[in-house]
Amino acid sequence: MAKKVHAAPGRPGRAAVKTGRRARAIVAASTAALALVAVTATASAAVAQGGTAGSHAPRRIGPAPRVPAGATVTGATAPGTTLHLSVNLAPRDPQALADFVTAVSTPGNAQYHHYLAKGQFASVFGPTGATIAAVSGALKAAGLTPGKVSPDGLSIPVTATAAQASHAFGTGFHNVRLKDGTTDYLNTSAPSLPANVASSVTGIVGLSSVNTVSSHHSPVRRPGGRHSVAVSGRGARTVAPHTYTPALCADFTGSGMTDGTDYYSPGKLAGAYGMTASATAGAGQTVAVFELENVDAASIAAYQSCVGTSTSVSHVYVDTTAGSGAPATDGSVGVESALDIEDLIGLVPGAAVIDYQGPDAESATDQNVLDVYQRMVTDDQAQVISTSWGECEAVESSATANAENTVFAEAAAQGQSVVAASGDDGSSDCYRATGSTAKAVDDPASQPYVTGVGGTTMTTSGGTTTQTTWGNASGGTGGGVSSRWAPVIYQGGVATTTKRAVPDVSALADPADGYPIYFQDDSQSSSPVPGVIGGTSGAAPTWAAAIVQANAGTACQANGRVGFLNTALYRAARSSYPTNFWDVTSGNNSVYATGYTAAAGYDEVTGLGSPKEAGLTSALCAAKGTAATGAATFHPLSSPKRLLDTRNGTGWGLSSLPTTKPLVAGGTAPVKVEGAGGIPSSGVTAVVLNLTVTGTTGAGSLVAWADGTNKPSTSNLDWTGASQTIAASATVKVAGDGVVDLSTSSTTHLIADVQGYYTSGTTGSKYTALTPARLLDTRSKVGISTTSKISNAVISLKVRGHGGVPTAATSVVLNLTATQTVGGGYLEAYPEGATRPTASNVNWSATGTTIPNLVVVPIGSDGNVSIYVHGTSHVIADVSGSFSTSGSSFQTVTPLRLLDTRQTTALGGGKTLALQVSGRDAIPSTGVKAVVLTVTVTGTTGSGYLSAWADGGSRPTASNLNWAQGSTIANQVIVPVGSDGKVDFYTSSTTHVLADVAGYVG
């Protein structure tokens, strides 16, 4: 099982080490007696979260630390204890950094695979010089001596005593004894800094030495059995390179063990995952490994001799020096590094390996761990980074987690792939640290910008290889749901969990059929000996090797290296899951308590599964593609097509394994548009969708946007409670990858029906804005000969030649409203003479509902459209425009909120508001004929309606939104724009009004 190692305070030259195992003791720079003296915070420690008024009032940063489960407070920390800290700074614009990572990871985006150059991060995304100076100045004013800021500008090092830190950060310190007897120190409250700089600081790492970082590998098993045995002595082995032999040398082939049953040689493992087995595999690439122990060079040389390689292995020392720390000769220290490096040598012998080594895990602090990761990223020498070390989320401080998150985002921006072992304690990742069997996951595998790698058991018999979940008496694959990180966009529709799910992928980990290595144990032999080892520590570098091979392949050489892996992985799973992944469908990770069970598709046990390298490489190294831009014309569909329905799995889940789970709060549903539902596979600039939420669990909103672009602060659909069904039309820009994203703020089922699409060029129809006119109102015999409600019947509505619609029009834009409803029901609009579609346009779920929706409907050959009423309701239809061969083209813009009266004053009943649209966002200042808006009313004070029209014209009798008191409701409108570039809004009762732009006609 995984070896657990605990950190001690200090870097090299530390003045404090731990008590507990190996008779360690916390000692101060002065005398041991000082350990009895309490380190108390100064007056600033009494400041509450948020501080008091004034830019220099102290403000707490992050949550207060918690004493780990199973630990007890044993007294005060010595004032003279030396702390090595880092004050970690936020990027100058965190959202811009996140958006950049999304852009460089999305095919079709203009920035796809255009990563930051080495050393560029600080000037583009790092904090400004003024911010760094302000924070450094605040530290100096508090009596500290800040060091030189890191190359990426993200951290300022500080060395201080506990007493100095207490005074500067307004916190006390006490000692805690952990479950295993180890003693650490811990700050008693969240640190504080002046409010004018606190907002620039994500956290201060090093105020606590509580750390349970572990390497995720099993004990070594010597040849001769499937269980761990003592290492026996043997003579020195001659280390001499020979021909590359992926099946290994006689130390393994002549050991009585069977390749593919008792262990997996590099050749057998590569074959199982479809990887290349050659002496040059990975040529031209560099992969880095994270280690907290010395490497035994003789063991690496012995392995290279056995497999016949001459892979370059170099070392970078961080917070330590060559030769420092425990020697890798006791059968324990050096085993993790041997597994990581030797696995990579066997699978990608043509690549260069860099070992980034920090202080020994027994004495490493969170600060040391962060320093090593930061050095691996700022050096930017390796395209792939692999780590087999981690700790459970619940133990890690938020300051450390946040600092890591920014560093890993930096790696993604630079095009570095980071993979991490998910742990060996099944679903109870904190068990060894705290004794808790509760579900927990491992960091950094759970980090959003890291690919978590779980473990499997694999056996080959003849030509058949089987793979199941690793979970048995020797341990089990880590996996579950993060307690820290929100749902991530890339897992949308695949991992339908309320937070980030782990792992992402998996590979061989069971020590019973694990990885052959050489390691050193002086008590058994004076030279390295062969053994077999397992754990997710082997799975992580195996996936690292798979990415190295992909980067070295012709597709990535042409289209750019993989970079941030997760976005590409889940995209590959959605497009062709069986081609790209080996799905692991049996087993569980119930090691200490009931955990998760593997199933078809994604699961919190083995993630998406193991690589099928050939297909996966093509998907990960996808062609750049080009987003369609410019003036666009419209193509209506003869009948709406359903692209997404989470209730039955349409467009939801993996390509071959749909799911019927709802979209979770904060989750994202990627919807493939190009190539689906009769839409062309390229050239689409925007799509017109009818979006419906149903089975809502509470109030919420929905936003739609182009995949791979910034998620806008707008909305397309809003609802006010549970058990609602409500729809709204949306015109959504389509990204170069042909995908649009839908996100909801609360859990709900979601349906997306496409009504039509825009393409660049002149082959489609153009838009003509009309003065809004009422074509149908069943309440007053407009367009119909009755005043009765319509029940389960079809209305034939004359369109051509009515309400200003030209006789040459091919499609019409109608605002449909259901009002005075009885029970639940829906409306469907379609060209007269066509088969009634299965997709609805307006939905309601209760008696007395008034609800509108904009629809674009092809016109039948007789000049009419049909409106089917399911249920009972009055129906209103107002026309606002039409499409034909003449007219104007459509241009998409990035969604932007143009109006929000909540920031000013509500629009009073009977009042009109003029909104400037021309010249805003990417809308030209002249020549705009109409604008596409999502208009929302909220905070309604009574029933009412809203009308929109071109400024300077007369207010029409038609309405765009209708509501009852207390409603929040949205609708898309296409509004003519006045000659002054404005549109007008009129409301019949007092309400707040929001307007979000999606595009314009001109």
Coordinates of N, CA, C and O in Angstrom, one line a residue, residues 315-419:
H315 N 18.7 15.9 -13.2 CA 18.1 16.2 -11.9 C 18.2 17.7 -11.6 O 19.1 18.4 -11.9
V316 N 17.1 18.2 -11.0 CA 17.0 19.6 -10.6 C 16.6 19.6 -9.1 O 15.6 19.0 -8.7
Y317 N 17.4 20.3 -8.3 CA 17.1 20.2 -6.8 C 16.5 21.5 -6.4 O 16.9 22.6 -6.7
V318 N 15.4 21.4 -5.6 CA 14.6 22.5 -5.2 C 14.5 22.5 -3.7 O 14.0 21.5 -3.1
D319 N 14.9 23.5 -3.0 CA 15.0 23.6 -1.5 C 15.8 22.5 -0.9 O 15.7 22.2 0.2
T320 N 16.7 21.9 -1.7 CA 17.6 20.9 -1.2 C 18.8 20.9 -2.1 O 18.9 21.7 -3.1
T321 N 19.8 20.1 -1.9 CA 21.0 20.0 -2.7 C 21.3 18.5 -3.0 O 20.8 17.6 -2.3
A322 N 22.1 18.3 -4.0 CA 22.5 16.9 -4.3 C 23.2 16.3 -3.1 O 24.1 16.9 -2.5
G323 N 22.8 15.1 -2.8 CA 23.4 14.4 -1.7 C 22.8 14.6 -0.3 O 23.1 13.9 0.6
S324 N 21.9 15.6 -0.3 CA 21.2 15.9 1.0 C 20.1 14.8 1.2 O 19.6 14.2 0.2
G325 N 19.7 14.7 2.4 CA 18.6 13.8 2.7 C 19.0 12.3 2.8 O 20.2 12.0 2.6
A326 N 18.0 11.5 3.1 CA 18.3 10.0 3.3 C 18.7 9.4 2.0 O 18.1 9.7 0.9
P327 N 19.7 8.5 2.0 CA 20.1 7.9 0.8 C 19.1 6.9 0.3 O 18.3 6.3 1.1
A328 N 19.0 6.7 -1.0 CA 18.0 5.8 -1.6 C 18.5 4.4 -1.6 O 18.7 3.7 -2.6
T329 N 18.8 3.9 -0.4 CA 19.5 2.6 -0.3 C 18.8 1.6 0.7 O 19.4 0.5 1.0
D330 N 17.7 2.0 1.3 CA 17.1 1.2 2.4 C 15.9 0.4 1.9 O 15.2 -0.2 2.8
G331 N 15.6 0.3 0.6 CA 14.5 -0.5 0.2 C 13.2 0.3 0.3 O 12.1 -0.2 -0.1
S332 N 13.3 1.5 0.8 CA 12.1 2.4 0.9 C 12.3 3.7 0.2 O 11.6 4.0 -0.8
V333 N 13.2 4.5 0.7 CA 13.6 5.7 0.0 C 14.2 5.4 -1.4 O 15.0 4.5 -1.5
G334 N 13.7 6.1 -2.4 CA 14.1 5.9 -3.7 C 13.3 4.9 -4.5 O 13.4 4.8 -5.8
V335 N 12.3 4.2 -3.9 CA 11.5 3.3 -4.6 C 10.5 4.0 -5.5 O 10.3 3.7 -6.6
E336 N 9.9 5.1 -5.0 CA 8.9 5.9 -5.8 C 9.6 6.5 -7.0 O 9.1 6.4 -8.1
S337 N 10.8 7.1 -6.8 CA 11.5 7.7 -7.9 C 11.9 6.6 -8.9 O 11.9 6.9 -10.1
A338 N 12.3 5.5 -8.4 CA 12.6 4.4 -9.4 C 11.5 4.0 -10.2 O 11.6 3.8 -11.4
L339 N 10.3 3.8 -9.6 CA 9.1 3.4 -10.3 C 8.8 4.5 -11.4 O 8.5 4.2 -12.6
D340 N 8.7 5.8 -11.0 CA 8.3 6.8 -11.9 C 9.3 6.9 -13.1 O 8.9 7.0 -14.3
I341 N 10.6 7.0 -12.8 CA 11.6 7.2 -13.9 C 11.7 5.9 -14.7 O 11.8 6.0 -16.0
E342 N 11.7 4.7 -14.1 CA 11.9 3.5 -14.9 C 10.7 3.2 -15.8 O 10.9 2.7 -16.9
D343 N 9.5 3.5 -15.3 CA 8.3 3.3 -16.1 C 8.4 4.1 -17.4 O 8.1 3.7 -18.5
L344 N 8.8 5.4 -17.2 CA 9.0 6.3 -18.3 C 10.1 5.8 -19.3 O 9.9 5.9 -20.5
I345 N 11.2 5.4 -18.7 CA 12.3 4.9 -19.6 C 11.8 3.7 -20.4 O 12.1 3.7 -21.6
G346 N 11.0 2.8 -19.8 CA 10.5 1.7 -20.6 C 9.6 2.0 -21.7 O 9.6 1.4 -22.8
L347 N 8.7 3.0 -21.5 CA 7.6 3.3 -22.4 C 8.0 4.4 -23.4 O 7.5 4.4 -24.5
V348 N 8.9 5.4 -23.0 CA 9.3 6.5 -23.9 C 10.8 6.7 -23.8 O 11.3 7.7 -23.3
P349 N 11.6 5.6 -24.2 CA 13.0 5.7 -24.0 C 13.7 6.8 -24.8 O 14.8 7.3 -24.5
G350 N 13.0 7.3 -25.9 CA 13.5 8.4 -26.7 C 13.4 9.8 -26.1 O 14.0 10.7 -26.5
A351 N 12.6 9.9 -25.0 CA 12.4 11.2 -24.4 C 13.4 11.4 -23.3 O 14.1 10.5 -22.9
A352 N 13.5 12.7 -22.9 CA 14.4 13.1 -21.8 C 13.6 13.2 -20.6 O 12.5 13.7 -20.6
V353 N 14.1 12.7 -19.5 CA 13.4 12.7 -18.2 C 14.2 13.7 -17.2 O 15.4 13.6 -17.1
I354 N 13.4 14.6 -16.6 CA 14.0 15.5 -15.6 C 13.4 15.2 -14.3 O 12.1 15.2 -14.1
D355 N 14.2 14.8 -13.3 CA 13.8 14.6 -11.9 C 13.8 15.9 -11.1 O 14.9 16.4 -10.9
Y356 N 12.7 16.4 -10.7 CA 12.6 17.6 -9.9 C 12.5 17.1 -8.4 O 11.5 16.6 -8.0
Q357 N 13.5 17.3 -7.7 CA 13.6 16.7 -6.3 C 13.6 17.8 -5.2 O 14.4 18.7 -5.2
G358 N 12.6 17.6 -4.3 CA 12.5 18.5 -3.1 C 13.1 17.8 -1.9 O 13.7 16.7 -2.0
P359 N 13.0 18.4 -0.8 CA 13.5 17.8 0.5 C 12.8 16.4 0.7 O 11.7 16.2 0.2
D360 N 13.4 15.6 1.5 CA 12.8 14.3 1.9 C 11.3 14.5 2.3 O 11.0 15.4 3.1
A361 N 10.5 13.6 1.9 CA 9.1 13.7 2.3 C 8.9 13.7 3.8 O 8.0 14.3 4.4
E362 N 9.8 13.1 4.6 CA 9.7 13.0 6.0 C 9.8 14.4 6.6 O 9.4 14.7 7.7
S363 N 10.4 15.3 5.9 CA 10.6 16.7 6.5 C 10.1 17.8 5.6 O 10.2 19.0 5.9
A364 N 9.5 17.4 4.4 CA 9.0 18.4 3.5 C 7.8 19.1 4.0 O 6.9 18.5 4.6
T365 N 7.6 20.4 3.8 CA 6.4 21.1 4.2 C 5.6 21.4 2.9 O 6.0 21.2 1.8
D366 N 4.4 21.9 3.2 CA 3.6 22.4 2.0 C 4.3 23.4 1.2 O 4.2 23.4 -0.1
Q367 N 5.1 24.2 1.8 CA 5.9 25.2 1.0 C 6.9 24.5 0.1 O 7.1 25.0 -1.0
N368 N 7.6 23.5 0.6 CA 8.5 22.8 -0.2 C 7.8 22.1 -1.4 O 8.3 22.2 -2.5
V369 N 6.7 21.5 -1.2 CA 5.9 20.9 -2.2 C 5.5 21.9 -3.3 O 5.7 21.7 -4.5
L370 N 5.0 23.1 -2.8 CA 4.6 24.1 -3.8 C 5.8 24.6 -4.5 O 5.8 24.9 -5.8
D371 N 7.0 24.8 -3.9 CA 8.2 25.3 -4.5 C 8.6 24.3 -5.7 O 9.0 24.8 -6.7
V372 N 8.5 23.0 -5.5 CA 8.9 22.1 -6.5 C 7.9 22.2 -7.7 O 8.4 22.3 -8.9
Y373 N 6.6 22.2 -7.5 CA 5.7 22.3 -8.6 C 5.9 23.7 -9.3 O 5.9 23.7 -10.6
Q374 N 6.1 24.7 -8.6 CA 6.3 26.0 -9.2 C 7.6 26.0 -10.1 O 7.6 26.6 -11.2
R375 N 8.6 25.4 -9.6 CA 9.9 25.3 -10.4 C 9.7 24.5 -11.6 O 10.2 24.9 -12.7
M376 N 8.9 23.4 -11.6 CA 8.7 22.6 -12.7 C 8.0 23.4 -13.8 O 8.2 23.2 -15.0
V377 N 7.1 24.3 -13.4 CA 6.3 25.1 -14.3 C 7.1 26.3 -14.8 O 7.1 26.6 -16.0
T378 N 7.7 27.0 -13.9 CA 8.4 28.2 -14.4 C 9.6 27.9 -15.2 O 10.0 28.6 -16.1
D379 N 10.3 26.7 -15.0 CA 11.4 26.3 -15.8 C 10.8 26.0 -17.3 O 11.5 26.3 -18.2
D380 N 9.6 25.5 -17.3 CA 9.0 25.2 -18.6 C 9.9 24.4 -19.6 O 9.9 24.7 -20.8
Q381 N 10.5 23.4 -19.0 CA 11.4 22.6 -19.8 C 10.7 21.3 -20.4 O 11.0 20.8 -21.4
A382 N 9.7 20.9 -19.6 CA 9.0 19.6 -19.9 C 7.6 19.9 -20.4 O 6.9 20.7 -19.9
Q383 N 7.2 19.2 -21.5 CA 5.9 19.3 -22.0 C 4.9 18.5 -21.2 O 3.7 18.8 -21.2
V384 N 5.3 17.5 -20.4 CA 4.5 16.7 -19.6 C 5.1 16.6 -18.2 O 6.3 16.4 -18.0
I385 N 4.2 16.7 -17.2 CA 4.7 16.7 -15.8 C 3.9 15.5 -15.1 O 2.7 15.5 -15.2
S386 N 4.6 14.7 -14.4 CA 4.0 13.5 -13.7 C 4.3 13.6 -12.2 O 5.5 13.8 -11.8
T387 N 3.3 13.4 -11.4 CA 3.5 13.4 -10.0 C 2.7 12.2 -9.4 O 1.6 11.9 -9.7
S388 N 3.4 11.4 -8.5 CA 2.8 10.3 -7.8 C 2.7 10.5 -6.3 O 2.6 9.6 -5.6
W389 N 2.7 11.8 -6.0 CA 2.7 12.2 -4.6 C 1.4 13.0 -4.3 O 1.0 13.7 -5.2
G390 N 0.9 13.0 -3.1 CA -0.3 13.8 -2.8 C -0.8 13.6 -1.4 O -0.2 12.9 -0.6
E391 N -1.8 14.3 -1.1 CA -2.4 14.2 0.3 C -3.9 14.5 0.1 O -4.4 15.1 -0.9
C392 N -4.7 14.0 1.1 CA -6.1 14.1 1.0 C -6.5 15.6 1.1 O -5.9 16.4 1.8
E393 N -7.6 16.0 0.4 CA -8.1 17.4 0.4 C -8.3 17.9 1.7 O -8.1 19.1 2.0
A394 N -8.9 17.1 2.6 CA -9.4 17.7 3.9 C -8.2 18.1 4.8 O -8.4 19.0 5.7
V395 N -7.0 17.6 4.6 CA -5.9 17.9 5.4 C -5.2 19.1 4.8 O -4.6 20.0 5.5
E396 N -5.1 19.2 3.5 CA -4.4 20.3 2.8 C -5.1 21.6 3.1 O -6.3 21.8 3.1
S397 N -4.3 22.7 3.4 CA -4.8 24.0 3.6 C -5.4 24.6 2.3 O -4.9 24.3 1.2
S398 N -6.3 25.5 2.5 CA -6.9 26.2 1.3 C -5.8 27.1 0.7 O -5.8 27.2 -0.5
A399 N -4.9 27.6 1.5 CA -3.9 28.5 0.9 C -3.0 27.7 0.0 O -2.7 28.1 -1.1
T400 N -2.6 26.4 0.4 CA -1.8 25.6 -0.5 C -2.6 25.2 -1.7 O -2.0 25.3 -2.9
A401 N -3.8 24.8 -1.6 CA -4.6 24.3 -2.7 C -4.8 25.5 -3.7 O -4.7 25.3 -4.9
N402 N -5.1 26.7 -3.2 CA -5.3 27.8 -4.1 C -4.0 28.2 -4.9 O -4.0 28.5 -6.1
A403 N -2.9 28.1 -4.2 CA -1.6 28.4 -4.8 C -1.3 27.4 -5.9 O -0.8 27.7 -7.0
E404 N -1.5 26.1 -5.5 CA -1.3 25.1 -6.5 C -2.2 25.3 -7.8 O -1.7 25.1 -8.9
N405 N -3.4 25.7 -7.5 CA -4.4 25.8 -8.6 C -3.8 26.9 -9.6 O -3.9 26.7 -10.8
T406 N -3.3 28.0 -9.1 CA -2.8 29.0 -10.0 C -1.6 28.5 -10.8 O -1.4 28.8 -11.9
V407 N -0.7 27.8 -10.1 CA 0.5 27.2 -10.7 C 0.1 26.3 -11.8 O 0.7 26.3 -12.9
F408 N -0.9 25.4 -11.6 CA -1.3 24.4 -12.6 C -2.0 25.1 -13.8 O -2.0 24.7 -14.9
A409 N -2.7 26.2 -13.5 CA -3.3 27.0 -14.6 C -2.2 27.6 -15.4 O -2.3 27.7 -16.6
E410 N -1.1 28.1 -14.8 CA 0.0 28.6 -15.5 C 0.6 27.5 -16.4 O 0.9 27.8 -17.6
A411 N 0.7 26.3 -15.9 CA 1.2 25.2 -16.7 C 0.3 25.0 -17.9 O 0.8 24.8 -19.1
A412 N -1.0 25.0 -17.7 CA -2.0 24.8 -18.8 C -1.8 25.9 -19.9 O -1.9 25.7 -21.1
A413 N -1.6 27.1 -19.4 CA -1.4 28.3 -20.3 C -0.2 28.1 -21.2 O -0.1 28.6 -22.3
Q414 N 0.8 27.4 -20.6 CA 2.1 27.2 -21.3 C 2.1 26.0 -22.2 O 3.1 25.6 -22.8
G415 N 1.0 25.2 -22.1 CA 0.9 24.0 -22.9 C 1.5 22.8 -22.2 O 1.9 21.8 -22.9
Q416 N 1.6 22.8 -20.9 CA 2.2 21.6 -20.2 C 1.0 20.8 -19.7 O 0.1 21.3 -19.1
S417 N 1.1 19.5 -19.9 CA 0.1 18.5 -19.4 C 0.6 18.0 -18.0 O 1.8 17.7 -17.9
V418 N -0.3 18.0 -17.0 CA 0.1 17.5 -15.7 C -0.8 16.4 -15.3 O -2.1 16.5 -15.3
V419 N -0.2 15.2 -15.0 CA -0.9 14.1 -14.5 C -0.5 13.7 -13.1 O 0.6 13.9 -12.7

